[in-house]
Tab-separated table of C-alpha atoms in Angstrom:
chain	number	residue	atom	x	y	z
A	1	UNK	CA	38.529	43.728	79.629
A	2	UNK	CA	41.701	41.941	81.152
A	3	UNK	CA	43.730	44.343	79.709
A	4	UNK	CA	40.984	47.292	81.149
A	5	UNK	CA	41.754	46.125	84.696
A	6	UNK	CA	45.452	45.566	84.263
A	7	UNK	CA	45.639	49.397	83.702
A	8	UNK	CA	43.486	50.482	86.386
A	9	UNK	CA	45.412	47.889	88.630
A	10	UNK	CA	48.734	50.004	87.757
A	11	UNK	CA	46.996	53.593	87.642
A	12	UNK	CA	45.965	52.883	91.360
A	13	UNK	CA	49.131	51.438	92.184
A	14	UNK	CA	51.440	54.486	90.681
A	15	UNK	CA	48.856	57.008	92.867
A	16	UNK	CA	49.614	55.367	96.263
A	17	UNK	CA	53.313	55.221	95.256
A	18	UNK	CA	53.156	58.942	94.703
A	19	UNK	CA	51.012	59.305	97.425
A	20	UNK	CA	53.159	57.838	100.320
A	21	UNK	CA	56.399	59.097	98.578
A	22	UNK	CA	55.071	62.504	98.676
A	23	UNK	CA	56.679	65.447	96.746
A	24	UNK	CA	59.929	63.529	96.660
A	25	UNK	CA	58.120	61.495	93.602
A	26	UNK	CA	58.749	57.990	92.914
A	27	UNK	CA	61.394	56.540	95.260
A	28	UNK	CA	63.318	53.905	93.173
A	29	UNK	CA	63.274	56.746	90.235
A	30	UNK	CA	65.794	58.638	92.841
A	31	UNK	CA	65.535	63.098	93.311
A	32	UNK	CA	67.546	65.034	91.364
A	33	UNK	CA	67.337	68.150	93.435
A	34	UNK	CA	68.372	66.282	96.098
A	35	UNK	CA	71.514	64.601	93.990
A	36	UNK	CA	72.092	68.230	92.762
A	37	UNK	CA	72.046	69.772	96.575
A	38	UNK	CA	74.272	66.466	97.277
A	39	UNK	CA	76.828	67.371	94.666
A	40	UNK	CA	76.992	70.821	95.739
A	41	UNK	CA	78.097	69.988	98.790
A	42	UNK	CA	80.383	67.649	97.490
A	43	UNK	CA	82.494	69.826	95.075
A	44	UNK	CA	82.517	72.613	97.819
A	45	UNK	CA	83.774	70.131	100.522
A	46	UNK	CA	86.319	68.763	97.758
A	47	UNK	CA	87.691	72.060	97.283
A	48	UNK	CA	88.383	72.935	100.469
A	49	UNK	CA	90.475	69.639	100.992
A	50	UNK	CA	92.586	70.554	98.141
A	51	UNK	CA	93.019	73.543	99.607
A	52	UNK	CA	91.512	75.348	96.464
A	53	UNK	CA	89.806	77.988	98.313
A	54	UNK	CA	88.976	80.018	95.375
A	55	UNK	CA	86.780	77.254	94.112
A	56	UNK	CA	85.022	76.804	96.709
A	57	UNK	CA	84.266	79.928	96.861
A	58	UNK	CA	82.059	79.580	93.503
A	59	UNK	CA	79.895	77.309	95.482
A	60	UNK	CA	78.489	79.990	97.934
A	61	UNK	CA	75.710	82.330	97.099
A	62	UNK	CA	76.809	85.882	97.240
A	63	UNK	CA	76.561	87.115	101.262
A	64	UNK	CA	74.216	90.219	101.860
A	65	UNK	CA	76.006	91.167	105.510
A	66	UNK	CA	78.791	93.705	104.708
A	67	UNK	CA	80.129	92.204	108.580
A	68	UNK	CA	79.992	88.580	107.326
A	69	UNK	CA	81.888	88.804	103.969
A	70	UNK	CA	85.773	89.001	106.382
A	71	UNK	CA	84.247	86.341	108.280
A	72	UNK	CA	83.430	83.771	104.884
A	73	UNK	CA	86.373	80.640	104.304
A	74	UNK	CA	87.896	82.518	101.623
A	75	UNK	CA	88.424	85.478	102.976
A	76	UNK	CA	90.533	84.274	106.395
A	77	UNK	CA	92.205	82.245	104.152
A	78	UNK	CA	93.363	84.951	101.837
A	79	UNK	CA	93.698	87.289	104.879
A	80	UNK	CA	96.733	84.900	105.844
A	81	UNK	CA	100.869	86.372	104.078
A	82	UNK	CA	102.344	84.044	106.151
A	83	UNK	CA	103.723	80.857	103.469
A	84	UNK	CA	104.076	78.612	106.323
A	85	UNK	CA	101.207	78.803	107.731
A	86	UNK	CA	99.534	79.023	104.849
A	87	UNK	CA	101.309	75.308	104.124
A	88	UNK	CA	100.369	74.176	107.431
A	89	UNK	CA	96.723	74.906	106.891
A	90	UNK	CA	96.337	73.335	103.392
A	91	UNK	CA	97.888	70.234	104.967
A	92	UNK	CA	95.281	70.307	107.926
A	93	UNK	CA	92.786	70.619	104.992
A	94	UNK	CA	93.804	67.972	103.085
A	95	UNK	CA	93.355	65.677	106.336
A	96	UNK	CA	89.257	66.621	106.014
A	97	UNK	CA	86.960	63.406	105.272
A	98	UNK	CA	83.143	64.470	105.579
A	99	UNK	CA	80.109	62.772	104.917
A	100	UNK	CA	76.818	64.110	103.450
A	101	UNK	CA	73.458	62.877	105.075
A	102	UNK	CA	69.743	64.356	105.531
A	103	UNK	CA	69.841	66.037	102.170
A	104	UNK	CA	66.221	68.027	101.738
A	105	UNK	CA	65.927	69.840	98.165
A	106	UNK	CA	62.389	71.825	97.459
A	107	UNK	CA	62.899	73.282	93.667
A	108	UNK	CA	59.712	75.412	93.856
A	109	UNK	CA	61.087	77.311	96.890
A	110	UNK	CA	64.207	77.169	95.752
A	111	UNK	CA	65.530	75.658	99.187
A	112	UNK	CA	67.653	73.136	100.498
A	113	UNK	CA	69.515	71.866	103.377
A	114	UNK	CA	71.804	68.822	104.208
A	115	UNK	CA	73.569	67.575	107.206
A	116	UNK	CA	77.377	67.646	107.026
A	117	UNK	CA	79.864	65.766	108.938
A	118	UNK	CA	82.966	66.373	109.353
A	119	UNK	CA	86.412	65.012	110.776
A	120	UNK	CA	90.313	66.718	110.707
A	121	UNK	CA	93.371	65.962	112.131
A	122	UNK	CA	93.525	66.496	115.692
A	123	UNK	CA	96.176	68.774	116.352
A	124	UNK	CA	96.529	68.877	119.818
A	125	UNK	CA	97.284	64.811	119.378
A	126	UNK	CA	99.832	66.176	116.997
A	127	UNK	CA	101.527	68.814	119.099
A	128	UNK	CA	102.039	65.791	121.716
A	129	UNK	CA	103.793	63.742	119.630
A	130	UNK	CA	105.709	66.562	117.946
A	131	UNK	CA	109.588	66.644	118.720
A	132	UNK	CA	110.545	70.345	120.632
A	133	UNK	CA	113.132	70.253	117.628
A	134	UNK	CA	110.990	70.021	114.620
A	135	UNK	CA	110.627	72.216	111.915
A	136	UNK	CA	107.686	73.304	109.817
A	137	UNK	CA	108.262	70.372	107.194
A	138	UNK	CA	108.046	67.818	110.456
A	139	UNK	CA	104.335	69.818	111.550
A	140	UNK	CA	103.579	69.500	108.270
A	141	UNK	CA	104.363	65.560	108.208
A	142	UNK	CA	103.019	64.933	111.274
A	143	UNK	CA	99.310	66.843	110.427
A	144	UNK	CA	99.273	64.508	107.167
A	145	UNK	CA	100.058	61.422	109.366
A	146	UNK	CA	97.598	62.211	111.965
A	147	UNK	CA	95.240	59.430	112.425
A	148	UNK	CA	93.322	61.047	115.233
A	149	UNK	CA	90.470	63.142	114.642
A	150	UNK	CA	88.519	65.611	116.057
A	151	UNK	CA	84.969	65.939	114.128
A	152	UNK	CA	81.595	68.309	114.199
A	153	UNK	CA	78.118	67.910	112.776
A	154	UNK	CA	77.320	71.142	110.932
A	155	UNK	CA	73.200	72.008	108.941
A	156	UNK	CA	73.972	73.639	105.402
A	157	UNK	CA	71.434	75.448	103.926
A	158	UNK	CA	71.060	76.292	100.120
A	159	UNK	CA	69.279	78.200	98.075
A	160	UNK	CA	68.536	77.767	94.086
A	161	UNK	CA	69.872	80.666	91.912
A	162	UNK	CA	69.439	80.086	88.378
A	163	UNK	CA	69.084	76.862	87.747
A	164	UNK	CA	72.252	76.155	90.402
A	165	UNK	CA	72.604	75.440	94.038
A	166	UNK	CA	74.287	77.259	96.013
A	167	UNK	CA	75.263	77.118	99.688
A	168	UNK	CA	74.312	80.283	101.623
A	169	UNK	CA	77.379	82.368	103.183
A	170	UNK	CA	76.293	81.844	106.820
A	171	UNK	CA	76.604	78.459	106.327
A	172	UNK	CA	79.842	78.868	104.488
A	173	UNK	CA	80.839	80.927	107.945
A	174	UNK	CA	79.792	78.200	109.579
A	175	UNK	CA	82.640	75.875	107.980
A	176	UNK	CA	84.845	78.076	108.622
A	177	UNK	CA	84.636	78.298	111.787
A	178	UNK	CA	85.167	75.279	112.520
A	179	UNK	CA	88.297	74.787	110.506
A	180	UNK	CA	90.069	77.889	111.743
A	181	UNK	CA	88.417	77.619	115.547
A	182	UNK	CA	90.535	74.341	115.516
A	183	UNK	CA	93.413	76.061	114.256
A	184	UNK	CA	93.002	78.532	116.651
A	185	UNK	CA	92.707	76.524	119.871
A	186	UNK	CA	95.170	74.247	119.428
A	187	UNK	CA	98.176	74.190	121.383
A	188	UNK	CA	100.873	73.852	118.365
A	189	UNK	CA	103.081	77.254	117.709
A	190	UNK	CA	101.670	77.595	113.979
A	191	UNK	CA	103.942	80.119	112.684
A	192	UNK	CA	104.710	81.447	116.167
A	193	UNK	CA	108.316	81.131	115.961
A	194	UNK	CA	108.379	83.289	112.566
A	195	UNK	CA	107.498	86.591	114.061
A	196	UNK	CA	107.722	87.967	111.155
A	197	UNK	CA	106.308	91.369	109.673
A	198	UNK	CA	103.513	89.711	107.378
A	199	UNK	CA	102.655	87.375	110.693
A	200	UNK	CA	102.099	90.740	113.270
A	201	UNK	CA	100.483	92.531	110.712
A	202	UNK	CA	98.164	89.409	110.257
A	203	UNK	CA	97.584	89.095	113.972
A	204	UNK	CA	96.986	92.739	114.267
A	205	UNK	CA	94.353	92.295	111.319
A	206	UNK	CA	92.913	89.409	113.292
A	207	UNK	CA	91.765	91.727	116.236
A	208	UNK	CA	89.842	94.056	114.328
A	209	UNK	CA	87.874	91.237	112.515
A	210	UNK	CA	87.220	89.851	115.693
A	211	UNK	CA	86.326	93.431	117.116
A	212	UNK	CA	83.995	93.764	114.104
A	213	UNK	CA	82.547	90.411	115.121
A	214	UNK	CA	82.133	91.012	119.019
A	215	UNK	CA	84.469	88.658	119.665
A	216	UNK	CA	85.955	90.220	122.926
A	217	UNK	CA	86.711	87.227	125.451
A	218	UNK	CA	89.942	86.303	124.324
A	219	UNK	CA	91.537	89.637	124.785
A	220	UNK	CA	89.868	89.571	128.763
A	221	UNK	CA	94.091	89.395	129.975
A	222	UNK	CA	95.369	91.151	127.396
A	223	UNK	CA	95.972	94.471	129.666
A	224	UNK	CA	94.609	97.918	129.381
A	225	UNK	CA	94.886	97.977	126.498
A	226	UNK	CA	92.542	95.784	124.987
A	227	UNK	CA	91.133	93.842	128.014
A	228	UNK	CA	90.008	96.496	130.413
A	229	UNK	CA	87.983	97.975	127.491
A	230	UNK	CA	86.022	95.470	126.874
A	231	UNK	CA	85.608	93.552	129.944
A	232	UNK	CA	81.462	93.353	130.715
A	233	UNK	CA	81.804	91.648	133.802
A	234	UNK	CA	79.923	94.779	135.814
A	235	UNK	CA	77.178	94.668	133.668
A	236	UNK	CA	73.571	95.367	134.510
A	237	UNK	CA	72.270	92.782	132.664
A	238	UNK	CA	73.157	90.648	130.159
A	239	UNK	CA	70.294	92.961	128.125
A	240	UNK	CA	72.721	95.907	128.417
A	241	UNK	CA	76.208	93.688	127.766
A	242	UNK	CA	74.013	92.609	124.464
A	243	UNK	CA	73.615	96.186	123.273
A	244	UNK	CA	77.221	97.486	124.886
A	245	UNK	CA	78.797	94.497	122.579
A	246	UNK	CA	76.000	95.675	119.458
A	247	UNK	CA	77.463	98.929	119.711
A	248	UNK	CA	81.386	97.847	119.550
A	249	UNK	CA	80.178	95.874	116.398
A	250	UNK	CA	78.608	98.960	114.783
A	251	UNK	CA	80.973	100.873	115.528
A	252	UNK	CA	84.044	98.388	114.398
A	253	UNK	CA	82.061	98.074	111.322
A	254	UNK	CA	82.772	101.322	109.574
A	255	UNK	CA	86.585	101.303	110.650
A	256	UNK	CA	89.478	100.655	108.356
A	257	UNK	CA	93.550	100.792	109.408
A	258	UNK	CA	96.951	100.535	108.331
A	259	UNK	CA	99.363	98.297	110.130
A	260	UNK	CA	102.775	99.551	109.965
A	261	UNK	CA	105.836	97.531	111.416
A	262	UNK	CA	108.650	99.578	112.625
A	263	UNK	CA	110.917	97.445	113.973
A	264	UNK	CA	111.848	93.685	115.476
A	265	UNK	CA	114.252	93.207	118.453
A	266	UNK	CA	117.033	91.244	117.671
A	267	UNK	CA	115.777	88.092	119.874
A	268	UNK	CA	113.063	88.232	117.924
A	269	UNK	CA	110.295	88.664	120.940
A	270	UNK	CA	109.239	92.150	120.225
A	271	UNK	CA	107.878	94.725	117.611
A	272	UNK	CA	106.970	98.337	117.803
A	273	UNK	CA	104.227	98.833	115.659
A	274	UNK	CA	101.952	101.796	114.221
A	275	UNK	CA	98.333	101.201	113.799
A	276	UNK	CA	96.740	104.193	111.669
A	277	UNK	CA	92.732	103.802	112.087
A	278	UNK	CA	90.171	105.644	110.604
A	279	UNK	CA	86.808	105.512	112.764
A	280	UNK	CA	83.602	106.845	113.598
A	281	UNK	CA	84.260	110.607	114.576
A	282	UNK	CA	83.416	110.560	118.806
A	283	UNK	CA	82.543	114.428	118.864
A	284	UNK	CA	79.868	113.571	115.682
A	285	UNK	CA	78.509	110.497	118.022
A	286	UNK	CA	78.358	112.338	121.368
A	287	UNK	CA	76.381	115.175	119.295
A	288	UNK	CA	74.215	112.823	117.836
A	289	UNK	CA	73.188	110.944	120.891
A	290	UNK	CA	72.616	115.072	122.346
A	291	UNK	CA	70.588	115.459	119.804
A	292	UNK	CA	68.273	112.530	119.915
A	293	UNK	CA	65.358	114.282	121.341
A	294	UNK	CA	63.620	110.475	122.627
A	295	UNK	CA	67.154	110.182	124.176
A	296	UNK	CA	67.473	113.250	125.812
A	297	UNK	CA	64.234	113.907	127.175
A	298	UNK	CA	64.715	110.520	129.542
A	299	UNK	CA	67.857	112.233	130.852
A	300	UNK	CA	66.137	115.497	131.103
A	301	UNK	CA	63.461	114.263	133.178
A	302	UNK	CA	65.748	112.188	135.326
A	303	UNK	CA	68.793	114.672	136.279
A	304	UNK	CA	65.382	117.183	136.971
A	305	UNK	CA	63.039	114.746	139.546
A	306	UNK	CA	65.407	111.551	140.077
A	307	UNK	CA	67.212	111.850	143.012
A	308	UNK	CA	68.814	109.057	142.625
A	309	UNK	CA	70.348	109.892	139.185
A	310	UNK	CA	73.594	109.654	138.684
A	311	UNK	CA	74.947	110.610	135.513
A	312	UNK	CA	78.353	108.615	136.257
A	313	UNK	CA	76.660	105.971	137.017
A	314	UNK	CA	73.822	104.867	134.998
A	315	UNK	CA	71.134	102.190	135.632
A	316	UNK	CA	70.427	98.833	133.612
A	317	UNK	CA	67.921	101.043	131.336
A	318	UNK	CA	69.426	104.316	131.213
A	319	UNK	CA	72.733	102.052	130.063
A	320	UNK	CA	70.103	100.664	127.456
A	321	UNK	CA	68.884	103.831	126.272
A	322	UNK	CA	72.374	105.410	126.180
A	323	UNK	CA	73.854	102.814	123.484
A	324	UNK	CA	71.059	102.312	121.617
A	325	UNK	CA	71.406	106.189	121.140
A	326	UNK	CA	75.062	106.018	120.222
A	327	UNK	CA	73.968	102.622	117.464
A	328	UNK	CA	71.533	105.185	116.164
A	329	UNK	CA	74.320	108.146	115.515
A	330	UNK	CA	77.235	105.757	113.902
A	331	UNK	CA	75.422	106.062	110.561
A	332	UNK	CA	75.540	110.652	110.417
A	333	UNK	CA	78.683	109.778	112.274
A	334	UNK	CA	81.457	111.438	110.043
A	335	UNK	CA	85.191	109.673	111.147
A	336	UNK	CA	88.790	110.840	112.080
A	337	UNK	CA	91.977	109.366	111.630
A	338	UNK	CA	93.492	107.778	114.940
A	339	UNK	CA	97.361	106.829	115.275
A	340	UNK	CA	98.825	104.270	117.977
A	341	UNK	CA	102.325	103.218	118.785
A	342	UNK	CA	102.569	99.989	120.417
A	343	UNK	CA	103.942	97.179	120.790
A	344	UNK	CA	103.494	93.518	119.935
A	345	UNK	CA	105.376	90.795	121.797
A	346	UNK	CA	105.653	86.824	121.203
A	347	UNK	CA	106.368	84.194	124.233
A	348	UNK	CA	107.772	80.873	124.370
A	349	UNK	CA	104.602	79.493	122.818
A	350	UNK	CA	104.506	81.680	119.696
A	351	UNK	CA	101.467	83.426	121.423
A	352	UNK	CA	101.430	87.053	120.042
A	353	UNK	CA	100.332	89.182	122.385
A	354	UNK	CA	99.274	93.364	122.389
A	355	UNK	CA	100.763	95.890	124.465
A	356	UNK	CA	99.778	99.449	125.804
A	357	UNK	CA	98.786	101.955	123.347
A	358	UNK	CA	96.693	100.217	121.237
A	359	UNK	CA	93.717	101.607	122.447
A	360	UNK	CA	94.923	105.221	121.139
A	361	UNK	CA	93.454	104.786	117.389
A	362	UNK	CA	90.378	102.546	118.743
A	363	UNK	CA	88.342	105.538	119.720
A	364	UNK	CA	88.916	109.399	119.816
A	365	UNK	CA	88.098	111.736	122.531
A	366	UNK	CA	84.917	113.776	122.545
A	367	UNK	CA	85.058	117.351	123.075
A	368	UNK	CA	81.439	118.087	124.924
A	369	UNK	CA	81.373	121.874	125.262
A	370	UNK	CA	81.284	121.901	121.489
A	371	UNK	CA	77.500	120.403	121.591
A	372	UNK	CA	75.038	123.206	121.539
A	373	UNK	CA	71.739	123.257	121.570
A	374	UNK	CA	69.037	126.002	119.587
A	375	UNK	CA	66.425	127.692	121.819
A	376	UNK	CA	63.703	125.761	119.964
A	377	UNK	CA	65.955	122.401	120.689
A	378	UNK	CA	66.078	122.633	124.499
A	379	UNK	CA	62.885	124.133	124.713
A	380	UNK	CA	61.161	121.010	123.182
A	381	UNK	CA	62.968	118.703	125.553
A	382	UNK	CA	62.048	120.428	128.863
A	383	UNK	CA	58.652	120.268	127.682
A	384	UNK	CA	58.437	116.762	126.884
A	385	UNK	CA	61.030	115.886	129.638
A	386	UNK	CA	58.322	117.505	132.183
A	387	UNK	CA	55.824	115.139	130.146
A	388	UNK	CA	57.575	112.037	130.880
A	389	UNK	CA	58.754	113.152	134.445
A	390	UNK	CA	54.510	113.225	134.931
A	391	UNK	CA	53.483	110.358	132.890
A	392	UNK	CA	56.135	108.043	134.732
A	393	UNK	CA	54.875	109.173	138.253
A	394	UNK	CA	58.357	111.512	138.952
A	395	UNK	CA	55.981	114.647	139.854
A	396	UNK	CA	52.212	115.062	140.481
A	397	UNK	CA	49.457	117.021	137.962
A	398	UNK	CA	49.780	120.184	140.273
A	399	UNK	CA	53.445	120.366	139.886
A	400	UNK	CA	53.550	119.792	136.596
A	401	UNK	CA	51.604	122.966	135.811
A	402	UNK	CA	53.494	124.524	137.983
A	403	UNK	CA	56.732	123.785	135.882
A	404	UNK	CA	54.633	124.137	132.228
A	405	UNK	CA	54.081	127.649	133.596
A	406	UNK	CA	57.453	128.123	133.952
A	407	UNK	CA	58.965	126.944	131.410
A	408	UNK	CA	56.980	128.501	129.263
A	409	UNK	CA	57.223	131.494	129.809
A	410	UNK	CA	53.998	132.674	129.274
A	411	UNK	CA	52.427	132.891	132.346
A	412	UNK	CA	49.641	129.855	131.347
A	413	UNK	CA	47.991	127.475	132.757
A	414	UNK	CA	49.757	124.029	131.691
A	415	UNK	CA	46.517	122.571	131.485
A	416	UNK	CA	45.822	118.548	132.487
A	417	UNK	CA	48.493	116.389	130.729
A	418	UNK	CA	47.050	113.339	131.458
A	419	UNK	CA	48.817	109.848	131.183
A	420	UNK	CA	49.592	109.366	127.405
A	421	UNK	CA	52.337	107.116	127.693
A	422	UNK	CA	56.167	107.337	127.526
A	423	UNK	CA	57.778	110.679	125.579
């Protein structure tokens, strides 16, 4: 009987255990998802202090975001030719300590997540104490001596794919960024004084990754070139600098190029380069924004009844409507094959820096007399145009008949359109 009780003493005492411990099970017995998510984590983070990117690239799940793969650690590592900057960066790697906390590990949904810590060399501490005579093996000393750190508190997520945790690409992104932000912002001349072919063709490879990721700010004083084009200041909204940035993306997205270095000057300060591009074909994105009937029956119905239309200078929503049109036509878009010759200078910083022309194989010119419409096509959108123009309170019921009648061409009566809603 004593021995009756004993076990229904420890049966009731293993049920609250699992009942305050929750799915995580016994807590003294430890949870090996979590220790698996844990050592994940650890051998990616491991990796990428060796400086054994490759590796660490086995420990991300496989990215479904054509636009994110250039944007994952491996790949802007592996984007870099230049070998000393390439040493520089391993040793700002190897100054990496991290630490792993908040790790959450659900088997049956094959999720987890962790919070990760973690600290570098500061470099802008290191560019203060750097001597103006130094040479890349003194950076590279002084990074590895750096006891000052800069650090940042990043949430991985994970997923479970067969039987093996992985960390998920945006999170790998994620890392990245930090690492290469810090790289980028700091005030040390990383390979700035080798102005080399390898390092202009990298930088010039840099701008259209960050083009592809909307990453326009930085260029804002470049010149005309770049700056001018992409400067969102006058914006109607930040709605329409949203969808006017969603477009460059898109567009950006289905562009590849050639980087061609003709020459260096002899001090060393300045390149002429060709950039070949191939891009979305403008006359095939012009036609297919004419040729969205939704599109095009808004601009119908305004140039017809809005007096204060101006096709030069479109409104927050006609801006709106306009770009999503052209995000719609990139994919029928067929390309061309643009060619700029420019220039690429370096200052007393080792700042690279893009001169006029550049914006010559960025986009082509549109030829708009080559857009035609079919009888059918323009037919439809005056009809619906004079829909919307009545539906949106441009013209009355009476007029509108008037202008069915006419447009139609046969002499009846346009009959009470009512107000169904937006064409």
């Amino acid at each position: 009987m004593k021995k009756a009780r004993k076990t229904a003493a420890l049966a009731l005492s293993l049920s609250f255990i699992m009942g305050v411990s929750g799915c995580s099970g016994i807590p003294f017995l430890g949870n090996k998802a979590n220790d698996a998510v844990k050592e994940a984590i650890t051998s990616y983070m491991d990796n990428i202090t060796k400086a054994k990117i490759d590796k660490a690239a086995k420990s991300i799940a496989e990215s479904d975001d054509d636009d994110e793969d250039e944007l994952l650690f491996a790949a802007r590592y592996d984007s870099i030719s230049d070998s000393n900057v390439i040493d520089v960066i391993d040793a700002f790697l190897s100054t990496t300590e991290y630490e792993i906390t908040d790790v959450e590990a659900d088997e049956k949904k094959e999720e987890g997540s962790a919070k990760l810590k973690i600290s570098v060399a500061d470099l802008d501490a290191v560019a203060e104490d750097l001597d103006e005579d130094a040479d890349i093996d003194d950076l590279i000393d002084a990074i590895s001596e750096c006891e000052d750190k800069v650090d940042d508190k990043i949430k991985l997520s994970l997923i479970l794919d067969d039987d093996e945790w992985l960390i998920e690409s945006g999170s790998d992104v994620d890392v990245a960024d930090f690492y290469f932000n810090a790289l980028e912002d700091t005030e040390l001349s990383i390979g700035g004084s080798d102005f080399t072919e390898s390092a202009i063709i990298a930088y010039v490879n840099d701008i259209f990754i960050d083009l592809r990721n909307g990453d326009f700010e930085k260029y804002m004083d470049e010149g005309a070139s770049i700056g001018d084009m992409f400067d969102f200041t006058d914006a109607d909204s930040e709605e329409v600098k949203d969808l006017v940035i969603n477009f460059f993306k898109s567009y950006f997205a289905n562009e590849t190029h050639e980087v061609i270095v003709n020459s260096i000057d002899e001090e060393g300060k300045t390149a002429n380069v060709t950039v070949k591009t191939e891009v979305p074909c403008a006359n095939d994105l012009i036609a297919g924004l004419v040729h969205n009937h939704d599109v095009m029956v808004v601009v119908m119905a305004n140039q017809l009844f809005n007096p204060d239309f101006d096709f030069d200078d479109l409104s927050g929503d006609m801006q709106i409507l306009m770009f999503n049109g052209l995000v719609d036509a990139i994919p029928g878009a067929g390309t061309e094959q643009l060619t700029a010759d420019c220039t690429v200078t370096v200052d007393e910083n080792g700042e690279f820096k893009m001169g006029d022309g550049f914006s010559d194989c960025l986009f082509g010119e549109a030829d708009e007399s080559n857009v035609q419409y079919t009888d059918e096509e323009q037919q439809a959108i005056i009809m619906d145009a004079l829909k919307y123009a009545l539906d949106n309170g441009m013209i009355s019921q009476e007029e509108y008949d008037s202008y069915v009648e006419i447009f139609s061409g046969n002499g009846g009566n346009g009959g009470n359109a009512g107000n169904g809603g937006d064409a």
